[in-house]
CSV table of C-alpha atoms in Angstrom, one decimal:
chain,number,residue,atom,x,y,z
A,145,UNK,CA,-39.0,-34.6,30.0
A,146,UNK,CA,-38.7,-31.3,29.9
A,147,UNK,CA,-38.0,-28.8,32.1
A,148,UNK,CA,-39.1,-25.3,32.1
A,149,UNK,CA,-39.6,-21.7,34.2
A,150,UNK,CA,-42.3,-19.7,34.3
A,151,UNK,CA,-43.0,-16.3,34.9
A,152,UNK,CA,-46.2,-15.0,36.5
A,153,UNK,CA,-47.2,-13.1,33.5
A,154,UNK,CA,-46.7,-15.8,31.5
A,155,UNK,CA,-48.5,-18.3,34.0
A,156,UNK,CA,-51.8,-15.9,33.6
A,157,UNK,CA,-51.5,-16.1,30.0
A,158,UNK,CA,-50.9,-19.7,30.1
A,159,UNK,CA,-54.0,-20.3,31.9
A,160,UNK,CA,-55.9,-17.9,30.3
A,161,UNK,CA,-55.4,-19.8,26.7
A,162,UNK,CA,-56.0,-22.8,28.4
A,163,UNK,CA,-59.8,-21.9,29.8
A,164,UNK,CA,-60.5,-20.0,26.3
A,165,UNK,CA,-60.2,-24.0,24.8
A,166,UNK,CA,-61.6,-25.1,27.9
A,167,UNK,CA,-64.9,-27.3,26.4
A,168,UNK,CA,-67.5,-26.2,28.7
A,169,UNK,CA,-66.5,-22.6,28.7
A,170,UNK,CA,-66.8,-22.4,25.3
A,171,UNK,CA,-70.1,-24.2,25.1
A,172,UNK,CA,-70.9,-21.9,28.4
A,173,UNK,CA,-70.2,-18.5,26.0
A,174,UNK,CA,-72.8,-19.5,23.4
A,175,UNK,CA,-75.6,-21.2,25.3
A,176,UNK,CA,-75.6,-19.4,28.5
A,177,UNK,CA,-73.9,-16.8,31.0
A,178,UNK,CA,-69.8,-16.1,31.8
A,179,UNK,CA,-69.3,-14.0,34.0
A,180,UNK,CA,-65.5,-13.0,34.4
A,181,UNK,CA,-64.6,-11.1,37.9
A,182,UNK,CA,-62.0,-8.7,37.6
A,183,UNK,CA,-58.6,-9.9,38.8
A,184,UNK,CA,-55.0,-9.5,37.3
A,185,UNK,CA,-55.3,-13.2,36.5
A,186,UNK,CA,-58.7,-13.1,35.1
A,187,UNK,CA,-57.4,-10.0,32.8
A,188,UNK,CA,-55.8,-12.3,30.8
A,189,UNK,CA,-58.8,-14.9,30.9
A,190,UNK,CA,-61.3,-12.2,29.4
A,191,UNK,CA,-58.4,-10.8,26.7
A,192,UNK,CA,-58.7,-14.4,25.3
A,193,UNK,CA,-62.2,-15.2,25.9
A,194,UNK,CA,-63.6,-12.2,24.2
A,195,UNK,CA,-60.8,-12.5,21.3
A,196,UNK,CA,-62.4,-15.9,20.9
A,197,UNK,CA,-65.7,-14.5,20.1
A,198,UNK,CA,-64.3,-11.4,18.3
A,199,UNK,CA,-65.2,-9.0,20.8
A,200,UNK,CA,-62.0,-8.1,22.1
A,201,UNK,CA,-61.3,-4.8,20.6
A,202,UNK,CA,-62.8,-2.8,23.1
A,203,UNK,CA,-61.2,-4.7,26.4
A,204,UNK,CA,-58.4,-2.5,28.3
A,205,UNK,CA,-57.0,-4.9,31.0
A,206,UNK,CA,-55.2,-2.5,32.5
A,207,UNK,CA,-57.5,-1.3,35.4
A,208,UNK,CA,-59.8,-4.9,35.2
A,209,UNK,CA,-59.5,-4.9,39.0
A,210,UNK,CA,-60.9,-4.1,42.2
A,211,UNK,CA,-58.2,-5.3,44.9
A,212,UNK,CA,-54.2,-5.5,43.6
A,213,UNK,CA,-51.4,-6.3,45.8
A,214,UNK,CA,-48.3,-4.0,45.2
A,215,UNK,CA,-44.7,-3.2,46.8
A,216,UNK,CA,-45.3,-2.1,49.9
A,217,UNK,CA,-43.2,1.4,49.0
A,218,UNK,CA,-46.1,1.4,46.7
A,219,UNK,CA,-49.1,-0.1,48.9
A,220,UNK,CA,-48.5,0.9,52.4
A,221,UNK,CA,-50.8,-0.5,53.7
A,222,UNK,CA,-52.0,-3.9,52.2
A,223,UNK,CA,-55.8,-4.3,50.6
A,224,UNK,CA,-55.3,-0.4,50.2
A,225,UNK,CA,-56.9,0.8,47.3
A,226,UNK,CA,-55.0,1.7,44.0
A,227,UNK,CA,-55.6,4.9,42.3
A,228,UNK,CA,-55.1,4.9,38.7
A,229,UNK,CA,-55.7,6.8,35.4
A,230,UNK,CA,-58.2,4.5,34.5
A,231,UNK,CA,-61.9,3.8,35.8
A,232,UNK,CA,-62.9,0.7,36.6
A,233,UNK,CA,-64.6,-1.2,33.7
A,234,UNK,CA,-66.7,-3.6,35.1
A,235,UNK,CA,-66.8,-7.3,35.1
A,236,UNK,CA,-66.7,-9.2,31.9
A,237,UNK,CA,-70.2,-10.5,31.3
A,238,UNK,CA,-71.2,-13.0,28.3
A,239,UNK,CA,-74.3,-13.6,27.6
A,240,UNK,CA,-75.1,-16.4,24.7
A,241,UNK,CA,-72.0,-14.8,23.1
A,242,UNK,CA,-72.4,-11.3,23.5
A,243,UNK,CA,-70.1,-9.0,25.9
A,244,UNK,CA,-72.4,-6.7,28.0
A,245,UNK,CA,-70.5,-4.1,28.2
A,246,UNK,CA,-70.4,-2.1,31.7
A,247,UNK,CA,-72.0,-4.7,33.8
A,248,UNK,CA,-70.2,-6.2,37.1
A,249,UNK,CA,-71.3,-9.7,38.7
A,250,UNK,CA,-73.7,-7.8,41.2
A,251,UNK,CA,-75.5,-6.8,38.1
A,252,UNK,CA,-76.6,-10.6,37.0
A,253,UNK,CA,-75.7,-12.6,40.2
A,254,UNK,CA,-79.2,-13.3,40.8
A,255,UNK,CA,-80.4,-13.6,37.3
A,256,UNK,CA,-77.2,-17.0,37.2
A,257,UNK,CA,-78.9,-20.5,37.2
A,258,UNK,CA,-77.2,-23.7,36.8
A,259,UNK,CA,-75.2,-24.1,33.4
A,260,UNK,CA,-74.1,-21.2,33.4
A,261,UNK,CA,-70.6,-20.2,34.7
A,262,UNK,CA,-68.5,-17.6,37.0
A,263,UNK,CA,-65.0,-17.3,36.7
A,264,UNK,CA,-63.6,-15.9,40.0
A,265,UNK,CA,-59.4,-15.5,41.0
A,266,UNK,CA,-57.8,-16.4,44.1
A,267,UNK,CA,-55.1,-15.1,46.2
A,268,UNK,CA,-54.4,-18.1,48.3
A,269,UNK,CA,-54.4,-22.3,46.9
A,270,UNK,CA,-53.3,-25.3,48.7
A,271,UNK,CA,-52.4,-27.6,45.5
A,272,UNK,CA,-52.7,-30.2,48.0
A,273,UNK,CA,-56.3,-30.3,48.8
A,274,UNK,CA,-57.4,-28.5,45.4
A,275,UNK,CA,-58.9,-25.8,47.9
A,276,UNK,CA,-58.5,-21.7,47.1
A,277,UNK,CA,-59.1,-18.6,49.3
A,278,UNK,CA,-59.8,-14.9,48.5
A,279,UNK,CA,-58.4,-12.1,50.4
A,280,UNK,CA,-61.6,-10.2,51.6
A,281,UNK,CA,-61.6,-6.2,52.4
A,282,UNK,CA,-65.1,-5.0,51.8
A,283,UNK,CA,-67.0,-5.2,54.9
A,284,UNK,CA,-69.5,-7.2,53.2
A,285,UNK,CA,-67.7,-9.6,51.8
A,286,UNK,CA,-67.3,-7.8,48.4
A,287,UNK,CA,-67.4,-10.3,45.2
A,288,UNK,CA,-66.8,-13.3,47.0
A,289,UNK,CA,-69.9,-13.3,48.9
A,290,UNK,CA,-71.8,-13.0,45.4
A,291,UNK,CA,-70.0,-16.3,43.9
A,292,UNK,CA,-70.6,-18.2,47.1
A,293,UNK,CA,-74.7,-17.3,47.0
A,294,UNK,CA,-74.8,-18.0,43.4
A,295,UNK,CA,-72.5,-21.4,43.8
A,296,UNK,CA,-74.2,-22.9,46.9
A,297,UNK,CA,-77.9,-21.1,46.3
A,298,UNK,CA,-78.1,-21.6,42.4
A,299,UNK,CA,-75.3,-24.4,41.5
A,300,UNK,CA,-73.2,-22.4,39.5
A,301,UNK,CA,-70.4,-23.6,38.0
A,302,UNK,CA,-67.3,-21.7,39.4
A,303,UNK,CA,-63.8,-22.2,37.8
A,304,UNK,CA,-61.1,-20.3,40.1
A,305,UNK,CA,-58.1,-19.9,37.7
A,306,UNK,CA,-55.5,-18.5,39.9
A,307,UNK,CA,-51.7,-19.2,39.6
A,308,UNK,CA,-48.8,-20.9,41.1
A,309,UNK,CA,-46.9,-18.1,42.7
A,310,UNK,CA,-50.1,-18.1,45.2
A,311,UNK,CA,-49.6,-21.7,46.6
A,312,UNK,CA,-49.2,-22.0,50.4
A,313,UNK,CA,-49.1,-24.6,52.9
A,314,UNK,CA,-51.8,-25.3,55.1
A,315,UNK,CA,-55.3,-25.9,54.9
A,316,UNK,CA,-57.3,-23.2,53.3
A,317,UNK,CA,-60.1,-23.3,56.8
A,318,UNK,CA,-56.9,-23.2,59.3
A,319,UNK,CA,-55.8,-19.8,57.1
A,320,UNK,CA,-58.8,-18.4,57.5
A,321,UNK,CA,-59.3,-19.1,60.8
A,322,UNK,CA,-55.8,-17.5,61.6
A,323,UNK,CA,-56.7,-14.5,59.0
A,324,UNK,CA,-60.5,-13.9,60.3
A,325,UNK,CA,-59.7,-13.6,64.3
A,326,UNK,CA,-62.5,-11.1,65.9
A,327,UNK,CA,-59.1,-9.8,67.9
A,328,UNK,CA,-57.1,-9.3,64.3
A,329,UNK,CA,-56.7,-6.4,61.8
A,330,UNK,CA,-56.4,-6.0,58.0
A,331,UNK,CA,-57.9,-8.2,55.3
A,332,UNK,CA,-59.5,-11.2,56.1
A,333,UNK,CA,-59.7,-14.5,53.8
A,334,UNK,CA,-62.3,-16.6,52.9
A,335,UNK,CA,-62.3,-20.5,50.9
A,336,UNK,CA,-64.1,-20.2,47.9
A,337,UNK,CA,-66.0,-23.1,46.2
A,338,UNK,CA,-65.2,-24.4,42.6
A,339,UNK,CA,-62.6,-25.6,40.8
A,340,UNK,CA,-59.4,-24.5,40.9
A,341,UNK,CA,-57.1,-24.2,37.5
A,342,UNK,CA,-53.7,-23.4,37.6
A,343,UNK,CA,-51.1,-23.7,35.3
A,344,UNK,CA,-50.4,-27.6,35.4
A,345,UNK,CA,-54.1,-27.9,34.2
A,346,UNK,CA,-53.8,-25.4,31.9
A,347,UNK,CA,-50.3,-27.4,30.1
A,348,UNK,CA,-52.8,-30.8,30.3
A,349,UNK,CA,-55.7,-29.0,28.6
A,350,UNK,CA,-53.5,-27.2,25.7
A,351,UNK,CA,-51.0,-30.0,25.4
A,352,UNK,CA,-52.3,-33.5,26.8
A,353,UNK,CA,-48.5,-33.6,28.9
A,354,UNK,CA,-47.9,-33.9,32.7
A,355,UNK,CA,-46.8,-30.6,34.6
A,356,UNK,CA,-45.4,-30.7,38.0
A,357,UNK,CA,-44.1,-28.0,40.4
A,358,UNK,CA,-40.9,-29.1,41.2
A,359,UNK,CA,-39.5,-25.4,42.5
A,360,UNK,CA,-39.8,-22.0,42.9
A,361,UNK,CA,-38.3,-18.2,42.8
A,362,UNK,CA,-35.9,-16.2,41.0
A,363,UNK,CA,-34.7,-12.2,40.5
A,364,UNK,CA,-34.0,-10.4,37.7
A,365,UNK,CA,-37.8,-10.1,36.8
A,366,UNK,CA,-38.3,-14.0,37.7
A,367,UNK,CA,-39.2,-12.7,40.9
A,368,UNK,CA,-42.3,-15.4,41.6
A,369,UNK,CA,-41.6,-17.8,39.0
A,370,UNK,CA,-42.0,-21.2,39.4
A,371,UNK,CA,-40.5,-24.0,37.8
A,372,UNK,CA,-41.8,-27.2,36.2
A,373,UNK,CA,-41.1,-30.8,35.1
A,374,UNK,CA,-43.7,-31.5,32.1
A,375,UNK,CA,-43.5,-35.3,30.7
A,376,UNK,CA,-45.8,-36.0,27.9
A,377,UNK,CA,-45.4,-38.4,24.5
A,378,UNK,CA,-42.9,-36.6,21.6
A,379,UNK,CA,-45.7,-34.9,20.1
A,380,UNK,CA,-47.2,-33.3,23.5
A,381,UNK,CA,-43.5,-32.5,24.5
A,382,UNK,CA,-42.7,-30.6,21.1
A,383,UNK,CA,-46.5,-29.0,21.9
A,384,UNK,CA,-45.3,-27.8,25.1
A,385,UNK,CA,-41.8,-26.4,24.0
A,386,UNK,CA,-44.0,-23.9,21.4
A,387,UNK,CA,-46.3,-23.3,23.8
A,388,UNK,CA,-43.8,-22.0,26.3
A,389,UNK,CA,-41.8,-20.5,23.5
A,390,UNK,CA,-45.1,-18.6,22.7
A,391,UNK,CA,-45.7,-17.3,26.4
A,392,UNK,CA,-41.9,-16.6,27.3
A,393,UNK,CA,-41.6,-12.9,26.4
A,394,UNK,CA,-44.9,-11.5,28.2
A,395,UNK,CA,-44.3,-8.7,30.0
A,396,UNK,CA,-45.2,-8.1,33.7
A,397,UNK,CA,-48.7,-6.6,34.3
A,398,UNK,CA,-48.5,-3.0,34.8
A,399,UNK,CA,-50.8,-1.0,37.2
């Protein structure tokens, strides 16, 4: 058994090498369409995605987002948007293993058909039911509304890799009925459809081993962390202890 602590950064980059050897993602990046939506977590999915088809040279993670949530000494005023140096790139679109460089999901949502494949982030996940909700800001509905029409509509495949630090209690429906009340202000939430990924699948895809939340928090830059019990055969457990010694030292993501 081993026990172990992870940071948020080096949850995302644990579940980001985990859907890069994901099987049907990588048969997904050669036959079809990936489309990565930009999120902090999903950062790290499309730095290992496109390394894995050589075409991450070009990919700067560091504004690959639309909605961030900050200090509030930094954000005043939650879902408020996040002025930085750098323009927004654009989704991450693959198409039969080629980066389109510059598109965004609105670009080929309708062009999606079955077998191919979004990858969409969460802010909310109820490890209990397997269910995942997105803070929503635009009046429209924003990305969200884009994934669901091409999920339900089209029958894409949606993978929602999104990371520990975001689990709550309570049904995803009940949170959104609290968050979306015609009387209420601020962001709203809505569930999203697929399948959610967090770091315990991401420790079974890479290793074969067990992981289990077994607690949470920290300071001192652990601020988030959660911590986990993994149980696996000797060979998975010695996989896991250089897989965590290989993620330890990421640094926070910087805005």
């Amino acid at each position: 058994m081993i026990q172990a602590v992870l940071t948020p950064a080096a949850g995302k980059r644990l579940i980001a090498r985990a859907l890069a050897h994901h099987s049907e993602i990588r048969r997904t990046l050669t036959s079809g369409t990936v489309v990565i939506v930009a999120g902090t977590t999903n950062a790290y999915v499309a730095e290992e995605l496109l390394g894995s088809i050589g075409q991450s040279a070009e990919f700067d993670r560091a504004r690959f987002f639309r909605g961030v949530t900050l200090p509030p000494v930094r954000q005043p005023h939650p879902g408020a948007p996040v002025l930085t140096e750098q323009s927004f790139i654009g989704d991450v679109v693959i198409r039969q293993g080629y980066w389109l460089k510059g598109k965004t999901l609105f670009d080929v949502a309708d062009e999606l058909k079955g077998g191919d494949l979004i990858l969409k982030g969460a802010n909310a996940v109820d490890l209990g039911t397997r269910e995942a909700g997105v803070l929503i800001a635009h009046p429209k509905g924003g990305t969200t509304m884009a994934v669901i029409q091409a999920a339900i509509g089209r029958r894409v495949r949606v993978i929602i890799p999104v990371g520990l630090e975001k689990r709550v209690s309570g049904r995803i429906s009940e949170i959104a009925a609290l968050m979306n009340d015609p009387q209420g202000e601020g962001l709203r939430l809505c569930p999203l459809p697929g399948e959610v990924f967090t770091e315990l699948e991401a420790i079974k895809v890479l290793t074969g081993a067990e992981a289990h939340l077994v607690a949470g928090g920290g300071v001192g830059g652990a601020e988030g962390a959660v911590w986990l019990v993994i149980r696996g055969t000797q060979d998975q457990e010695q996989n896991v202890r250089l897989l965590l010694e290989s993620i330890k030292r990421e640094p926070p993501f910087e805005v």
